[in-house]
Structures are given as structure tokens and as C-alpha cells.
Amino acid sequence: AQSVSQHNHHVILSEAASLELGCNYSYGGTVNLFWYVQYPGQHLQLLLKYFSGDPLVKGIKGFEAEFIKSKFSFNLRKPSVQWSDTAEYFCAVSRSGGYQKVTFGTGTKLQVIP
Amino acid sequence: SAVISQKPSRDICQRGTSLTIQCQVDSQVTMMFWYRQQPGQSLTLIATANQGSEATYESGFVIDKFPISRPNLTFSTLTVSNMSPEDSSIYLCSVEDLGAFFGQGTRLTVV
């Protein structure tokens, strides 16, 4: 079974700082990778996803993530965070193929200080 | 992406009672998923619901506690039975469409 680990549980940054959130997964086969965001009081939203092709994927709101297969990693990055990025971020993985269940990491709470 | 509606959005229930949560999708989907997000924790998959067959439960979840119905390709229900305070959580319905998409969830508090 696949699993996901997120290294940072709580990150505090000042506005305009750069962000990198770590994510590693374990599964020997081909995977799909996701980052979700949950703003305070709101439901989960898909931020970006990787299925195949270019390992550097760009998502909404200036976020990007890079899939490094040799490291089983899919880290999330943003060059300059804003106060509105304060949220919880979840990395997730599923096996490739249709209708596969998604396994979530434990989440990273990001707090951006104005 | 699919639009998912869940009802109720929140409820406060007495221990020992049951609550049925409804999930409606605006398009036909083969599989629907039910997750639980306990306070301060990540999402845990409860079960996968296929239309016309029994739901498939993850380890630690049983049908007697979380019966699921899937009468057609756009609708599913999850019942939380014989509730205890430990069942207080957000319950989320999800569909997979090149990524998991979620409804707003049902925030359940058991007192």
C-alpha cells in the first residue's frame, strides 16, 4: 500500500519569503501525485497534480511542485508567499490507473505573517 | 471537475444515535469515496462505494458502524451508527476525476 510523509507539521514565514514543503511517498509502481490546500474554514481544494510528463508542474496561485522519481519526492514550492497563503497543505498519492483511492499525508500548517 | 453537494453541512448529535450523510454529484461517477478528517488530523479513507455492489471498507472501518448506500451513479449516503464522542469529525464525500474532488464536508459533533 502507498503512504505519504510530510516533514514539516507547522511552518511560519514572513510575507515575500520563499516556501518549500517536503513530501515523500512510498510505492514501487507508477503513481499520481497531488497537493491539496485547505484554507481556514473551507474544504479541500486541488492545488496541482502530476500524472506524467514534465516533472515540474505548475498549479494555481503561483505554486509549483517537482517530482523527483529517484527520491520519491514531490515538494511544493512558491517563490514569494502572501498572507492569503495561510492554510493547511496536504500531499497525496494514488496509484496510476483509473479510480484509484488517494492516500493523504498528515498535512503542513503554513502561517504567513504580514 | 465534478460539483459535489453534501447534506447536512453540520450537526450535533446525542451519543447512541445515528446520522445519515448524503452526497450528491452533478455527473455520473463510477466510484465515490468517503473520508473522515478528525480534529487536527489528515484525511482517512473510510470506504469506496461502487454503484450496484457492496462498499469496500478500509482497515479499521466496518459496515455495521458505517453503512453506505450507492443507489445510482450520482448519489451515496454514509451512516454513522451508534455514535460516540470519538466519532466527532468532518466526514467528506469524494469523487476521483484526475484527482480527488471533495464536497464541503459534514462537521459532526457527538455529545
Coordinates of C-alpha atoms in Angstrom, one line a residue, chain B:
Chain B
S1 CA -14.4 18.8 -12.3
A2 CA -17.5 17.4 -10.6
V3 CA -19.5 19.5 -8.2
I4 CA -20.3 17.7 -5.0
S5 CA -23.0 18.6 -2.5
Q6 CA -23.2 17.2 1.0
K7 CA -26.0 17.4 3.5
P8 CA -26.1 18.2 6.3
S9 CA -23.2 20.6 6.5
R10 CA -23.0 20.2 10.2
D11 CA -24.9 18.5 13.0
I12 CA -24.7 18.0 16.8
C13 CA -26.0 14.5 17.8
Q14 CA -26.5 12.6 21.0
R15 CA -24.4 9.6 21.7
G16 CA -26.0 6.4 20.8
T17 CA -27.9 7.8 17.8
S18 CA -27.2 7.6 14.1
L19 CA -26.7 10.2 11.4
T20 CA -27.0 9.7 7.7
I21 CA -25.0 12.0 5.4
Q22 CA -26.0 12.5 1.8
C23 CA -23.7 13.1 -1.1
Q24 CA -24.9 14.3 -4.5
V25 CA -22.7 14.7 -7.6
D26 CA -23.6 16.7 -10.6
S27 CA -22.4 14.0 -13.0
Q28 CA -22.3 10.2 -13.2
V29 CA -19.3 8.7 -11.5
T30 CA -18.3 5.1 -11.1
M31 CA -16.7 5.3 -7.7
M32 CA -17.4 7.5 -4.7
F33 CA -15.2 7.7 -1.7
W34 CA -16.0 8.5 1.9
Y35 CA -13.2 10.1 4.1
R36 CA -13.0 11.2 7.7
Q37 CA -10.9 14.1 8.9
Q38 CA -10.6 14.0 12.7
P39 CA -9.7 17.3 14.5
G40 CA -6.2 18.3 13.7
Q41 CA -5.5 15.3 11.6
S42 CA -5.3 14.3 7.9
L43 CA -7.9 12.5 5.8
T44 CA -8.5 8.8 6.3
L45 CA -10.4 6.8 3.8
I46 CA -13.4 5.0 5.3
A47 CA -14.7 3.2 2.2
T48 CA -15.1 3.1 -1.5
A49 CA -18.7 2.9 -2.8
N50 CA -19.4 1.4 -6.2
Q51 CA -22.9 1.6 -7.7
G52 CA -24.6 -1.8 -7.6
S53 CA -22.2 -3.5 -5.2
E54 CA -21.2 -3.6 -1.6
A55 CA -18.9 -0.9 -0.4
T56 CA -15.2 -1.7 0.2
Y57 CA -14.1 -0.8 3.7
E58 CA -10.6 0.2 4.8
S59 CA -8.9 -1.4 7.7
G60 CA -10.4 -0.2 10.9
F61 CA -13.8 0.6 9.5
V62 CA -16.7 -1.8 9.4
I63 CA -20.1 -1.9 7.7
D64 CA -22.1 -2.2 10.9
K65 CA -20.6 1.1 12.1
F66 CA -20.6 3.0 8.7
P67 CA -23.2 1.5 6.4
I68 CA -23.1 3.0 2.9
S69 CA -25.6 3.1 0.2
R70 CA -25.0 3.8 -3.5
P71 CA -28.3 3.5 -5.3
N72 CA -27.2 5.2 -8.5
L73 CA -24.3 6.8 -10.2
T74 CA -24.8 10.3 -8.8
F75 CA -25.7 9.7 -5.1
S76 CA -24.4 8.0 -2.0
T77 CA -25.1 8.0 1.7
L78 CA -22.9 7.3 4.7
T79 CA -24.5 6.5 8.1
V80 CA -22.5 6.9 11.3
S81 CA -24.2 4.4 13.6
N82 CA -24.4 4.3 17.4
M83 CA -22.3 7.4 17.7
S84 CA -19.9 8.2 20.5
P85 CA -17.9 11.4 21.1
E86 CA -14.9 9.7 19.3
D87 CA -16.9 9.9 16.1
S88 CA -16.8 13.7 16.2
S89 CA -15.2 14.6 12.9
I90 CA -15.6 16.0 9.5
Y91 CA -16.9 13.5 7.0
L92 CA -16.2 14.1 3.3
C93 CA -17.6 12.6 0.2
S94 CA -15.2 12.5 -2.8
V95 CA -15.1 11.5 -6.4
E96 CA -12.0 10.8 -8.4
D97 CA -11.6 12.7 -11.7
L98 CA -7.9 13.0 -12.4
G99 CA -7.5 13.9 -8.7
A100 CA -9.8 13.6 -5.8
F101 CA -12.5 16.3 -5.5
F102 CA -14.4 17.0 -2.3
G103 CA -17.7 18.4 -1.1
Q104 CA -17.8 20.9 1.7
G105 CA -18.0 18.0 4.2
T106 CA -20.2 17.4 7.2
R107 CA -19.0 18.6 10.6
L108 CA -20.3 16.1 13.1
T109 CA -20.2 16.7 16.9
V110 CA -21.3 14.0 19.2
V111 CA -22.2 15.0 22.7

